[in-house]
Amino acid sequence: MKQLKKILVLTAILCPFVAFSQEKGGVIGGEKLDYFFDSSVKFDEKIPSPEQFLGYPTGSKITEHHRINAYFEKLASLSDRTRLIEIGRTHEDRPLLVLAVSSPENIAKLDDYRRERNKVRKAETPETPLILFLGYSVHGNEPSGAEASLLSAYYLVAAQTGQVKQQLSGGIFFIDPVRNPDGQERFAEWVNSNRSIRYINDSGLDREHTEGWPRGRGNHYWFDLNRDWVNIVHPESQSRVAFYQDWLPHVQVDHHEMGANSSFFFEPTDPDGNESRFVPKATYRLNAEFANYYARALDRIGSFYYTKEGYDNKNPTFGSTYPDYNGGAGILFEQGSSRGIRQESENGLLTFAHTVRNQLVASIATVEAATASRKALFDLQKEFFTVNPKNSGKNYIIGDAYDRSRLNRFINRLLDHRLEVYENNSDVTIDSVKYEKGKSYIIPVAQPNSALVQIIFDDKKDYNDVSKLGYGAGFSVAYSSGLACAQIANPAKGTRLEEKLKNRAAPFTKSDYAYLIDFRDSRTQAALFRILEKDVIVKTASRAFSINYSGQTVDFPVGTLLIPVGNQPLSSGELFTLLKSVGETEGINVLPVATGYNVKGVDLGSSAFRRIHKPTALLLTGGGVSSTEAGEIWHLFDQKLAYPIVRVEVESFNRIPLYNFNRIILAGGSYSELNAQAIEKLKQWTNNGGVLVTINSASQWASRNLLEPRAARRNDSIPPQPAAPAGRHGLPTSVIETRINLNSPLAYGLTRESLPVNKENLSVLKGNQGNTVATYPDSPLLNGYLPKESEPVFKNSASILTANNVILFAEDPVFRGVWDASERTFVNAVLFGDLIRPVFW
């Protein structure tokens, strides 16, 4: 035993980053209850602490989501201060549990209070307690928040102090312990399976602190759920926003982590440039008032912190800003991360237990601050939801005469946020765009939540100080839809929409000749994939035509789908059954025809109808590939298109039998793992007919390695890009306009040349490298920020380029799963990639 102790001492001297533990069972780190709570706080002995329930000290390991849920279930079974609510399920079918904590009397009236909260939108003061949402760990690999939720729940449920009882009497506290269960479980498994008993405090170099791809930040599809509060693409966000809108809390806090060398951040943010012009000033005054409580609480335990620096308080898609656009006070917390159980930092040894304690202290201080600010919080909601008469002449109109599915998705998103939307009762033309009755809608600014309406339709682009913009500057969800929209002063406003919109397919009869499908509705893409999966022969029209149908002339544009009845692998009856099922499922119309002779344009037997071949798609993942962008593509195929895509690690590329695939997709990121052999293999594959589709930075890689002769790579025809200091990607997220060639197969289904895209950098494609499909206008900025000196970058450049069976997108066309118009061009690239040939404007 003495010899063993000598070895341990010697090793510790030689390796100062190694920490040893002789605790029972090899448990290292972690702290007892008196580390987290003042000794004066007494707890109900019938309620187990997290340590008693879980069997290990808090901070000694990452508690998995399912164990956190189990603890909350235990609390709910033991205490009349609680009610456990399942608000939804994740992609991996994990339950999203929220624990309501309040006095027994308030818990008994919870449903009555929820109904009473409807008065808030009428600018009336509801007779309810304060409503607080305590939200933790929307990024799965930022676990201190989730761990702190256990202690926050224990404190509110079991503490026997007079102060806590008073707070419970006056407030209802909804604890949302893990806002990203799928990612959190992934991260917890990584850390817990890689941590050492003899711990390594290596400043982030050890395997425990360097999780593998795709990491735990994102959800099942690797999306950042803290960018999904307005977009509500995922079930986690859909459930959470619905629950939020039911209650309209006075305060929502959002617990995050940042780099290990940082301390602790709480709001206010920098008021110069980081406050929204649509949010009441009272919101930001409350942020400053709450800061006093956070400062005192952290001072008491000796923790360092900072405020009034960085962080974006304008972007409505964050958990800390969405409340600001819904009449509440949103608060952001950022804790320096141990990214495991403990890690050396510039501030000394950073333990997981320390990060948990800071988050806990901030949560408890939030309850104290809100209780003290009760009147101000109720007053804020009344001010926020009072309709401003100055907005009475402001309205937005949005519509599409052909793509009902895309229009419905956008309108339904507004309804999910409980915004007022009205039917448009009259045809109107604005800026040469016709908005038809029954195919367009009116959204008034003069409604209770004008702030959210205005940021969704934001078109601000006159920002001056880029250093103050933070992550983003272009927040318009309306632009992301790609729909035509405009401001209108006196619309013919019809009935208010009360229910979400649905596409309904018109019934059709069986044909023994052929069927036609107008490709302008975006759900026809998913329908086409379903049909191709059955090996049905489908063709697409490269020229417009008109048919005689029931005595009327019906026009069909390029992109129209033709499904012959004869010479198919299915019988006539089976084909009809398939098309009927697809039409009903996707809400699209199928038109039976009895003749190939058309009244105008090409006939159905023309070579202008080109066969569409079933795609077999491969997506490279891992390595330096952006997990977010790869996840967007996976989600698109898996959820929206319901079509298989094979995902393979980029390091395995040289071992992949490429002849099994006719499409390869490269998301943004680094492809340094693809050596000369891999590049040559890829070139040979495209020369043999395979189609490569690249997006964002992957297009720059393809441009350098696949399109340019090696000797010419130094001769860059694009001027050097100007510096853009704001934003992680070179630019604050902005919206710019591109112009797409509607004759290209990549544009099939689109009816407007103008195509908004998301831009986070100044990368473009060289127009002299191939066939340009989409370009930039002279002044491309629609919403956000572009440096004035960037204009030469866009001149004679391409947003979408095709060359040598390679289709390149300069931007990310499937950004965050909501850019519906540009997404259509990406899906078209997969569907029609082998039909691409030079087309002229």
Coordinates of N, CA, C and O in Angstrom, one line a residue, residues 513-517 527-540 560-571 575 578-579 604 609-614:
Y513 N -54.6 6.2 -70.7 CA -53.6 6.7 -71.6 C -52.4 7.4 -70.8 O -51.3 7.0 -70.9
A514 N -52.7 8.4 -70.0 CA -51.6 9.1 -69.2 C -52.2 10.0 -68.2 O -53.4 10.3 -68.1
Y515 N -51.3 10.4 -67.3 CA -51.7 11.4 -66.2 C -50.7 12.6 -66.3 O -49.5 12.4 -66.6
L516 N -51.2 13.8 -65.9 CA -50.4 14.9 -65.8 C -50.4 15.5 -64.4 O -51.5 15.5 -63.7
I517 N -49.3 16.0 -63.9 CA -49.2 16.7 -62.6 C -48.5 18.0 -62.8 O -47.3 18.0 -63.2
A527 N -44.1 13.8 -53.9 CA -44.9 12.9 -54.7 C -44.1 12.2 -55.7 O -44.3 11.0 -55.9
L528 N -43.3 12.9 -56.4 CA -42.5 12.4 -57.5 C -41.5 11.3 -56.9 O -41.3 10.2 -57.5
F529 N -40.9 11.6 -55.8 CA -40.0 10.6 -55.2 C -40.8 9.3 -54.8 O -40.3 8.2 -55.1
R530 N -42.0 9.4 -54.3 CA -42.8 8.2 -54.0 C -43.2 7.4 -55.3 O -43.2 6.2 -55.2
I531 N -43.4 8.1 -56.3 CA -43.8 7.5 -57.6 C -42.5 6.8 -58.2 O -42.6 5.6 -58.6
L532 N -41.4 7.5 -58.1 CA -40.1 6.9 -58.7 C -39.7 5.7 -57.9 O -39.1 4.7 -58.4
E533 N -40.0 5.7 -56.6 CA -39.6 4.5 -55.7 C -40.3 3.2 -56.3 O -39.7 2.1 -56.0
K534 N -41.4 3.3 -56.9 CA -42.1 2.2 -57.5 C -41.6 1.8 -58.9 O -42.2 1.0 -59.6
D535 N -40.5 2.5 -59.3 CA -39.9 2.3 -60.7 C -40.9 2.6 -61.8 O -40.8 2.1 -62.9
V536 N -41.8 3.5 -61.5 CA -42.7 4.0 -62.5 C -42.0 5.0 -63.5 O -41.1 5.8 -63.1
I537 N -42.3 4.9 -64.8 CA -41.7 5.8 -65.8 C -42.4 7.1 -65.7 O -43.6 7.2 -65.8
V538 N -41.6 8.2 -65.4 CA -42.1 9.5 -65.3 C -41.3 10.4 -66.1 O -40.0 10.3 -66.2
K539 N -41.9 11.4 -66.8 CA -41.2 12.3 -67.7 C -41.5 13.7 -67.2 O -42.6 14.0 -66.6
T540 N -40.6 14.7 -67.6 CA -40.9 16.1 -67.3 C -40.8 16.9 -68.5 O -40.0 16.6 -69.4
T560 N -43.8 20.2 -65.8 CA -45.0 19.3 -65.7 C -44.6 17.9 -65.8 O -43.8 17.5 -66.6
L561 N -45.2 17.0 -64.9 CA -44.9 15.6 -64.9 C -45.9 14.9 -65.8 O -47.1 15.1 -65.7
L562 N -45.4 14.0 -66.6 CA -46.1 13.1 -67.4 C -45.9 11.6 -67.0 O -44.8 11.2 -67.0
I563 N -47.0 10.9 -66.7 CA -46.9 9.5 -66.3 C -47.7 8.7 -67.3 O -49.0 8.7 -67.3
P564 N -47.1 8.1 -68.3 CA -47.8 7.2 -69.2 C -48.4 6.0 -68.5 O -47.9 5.6 -67.5
V565 N -49.5 5.5 -69.0 CA -50.1 4.3 -68.4 C -49.5 3.0 -69.0 O -49.3 2.1 -68.3
G566 N -49.2 3.1 -70.3 CA -48.7 1.9 -70.9 C -47.2 1.7 -70.6 O -46.5 2.6 -70.2
N567 N -46.7 0.4 -70.8 CA -45.3 0.0 -70.6 C -44.8 0.4 -69.2 O -43.6 0.8 -69.1
Q568 N -45.6 0.2 -68.2 CA -45.2 0.5 -66.8 C -45.0 -0.8 -66.1 O -45.6 -1.9 -66.4
P569 N -44.2 -0.9 -65.0 CA -44.1 -2.1 -64.2 C -45.4 -2.4 -63.4 O -45.5 -3.5 -62.8
L570 N -46.3 -1.4 -63.3 CA -47.6 -1.6 -62.6 C -48.7 -1.7 -63.7 O -48.6 -1.1 -64.8
S571 N -49.7 -2.4 -63.3 CA -50.9 -2.5 -64.2 C -51.6 -1.1 -64.2 O -51.4 -0.3 -63.3
L575 N -51.4 1.5 -61.0 CA -50.9 2.8 -61.2 C -51.9 3.8 -60.7 O -51.6 4.8 -60.0
L578 N -51.9 3.9 -57.0 CA -50.7 4.6 -56.5 C -50.9 6.1 -56.6 O -50.6 6.8 -55.6
L579 N -51.3 6.6 -57.7 CA -51.4 8.0 -57.9 C -52.5 8.6 -57.1 O -52.4 9.7 -56.6
L604 N -47.7 15.1 -76.2 CA -47.1 14.3 -75.1 C -46.1 13.3 -75.6 O -45.3 12.8 -74.8
F609 N -40.4 15.9 -73.7 CA -40.6 15.2 -72.4 C -39.5 14.3 -72.1 O -39.2 13.3 -72.9
R610 N -38.7 14.5 -71.1 CA -37.5 13.8 -70.8 C -37.7 12.9 -69.5 O -38.3 13.3 -68.5
R611 N -37.2 11.7 -69.6 CA -37.4 10.7 -68.5 C -36.6 11.1 -67.3 O -35.5 11.6 -67.4
I612 N -37.3 11.0 -66.1 CA -36.6 11.2 -64.8 C -36.2 9.9 -64.3 O -37.0 9.0 -64.1
H613 N -34.9 9.8 -64.0 CA -34.4 8.5 -63.4 C -34.4 8.6 -61.9 O -34.1 9.6 -61.3
K614 N -34.7 7.4 -61.3 CA -34.7 7.4 -59.8 C -33.4 7.7 -59.2 O -32.4 7.0 -59.5

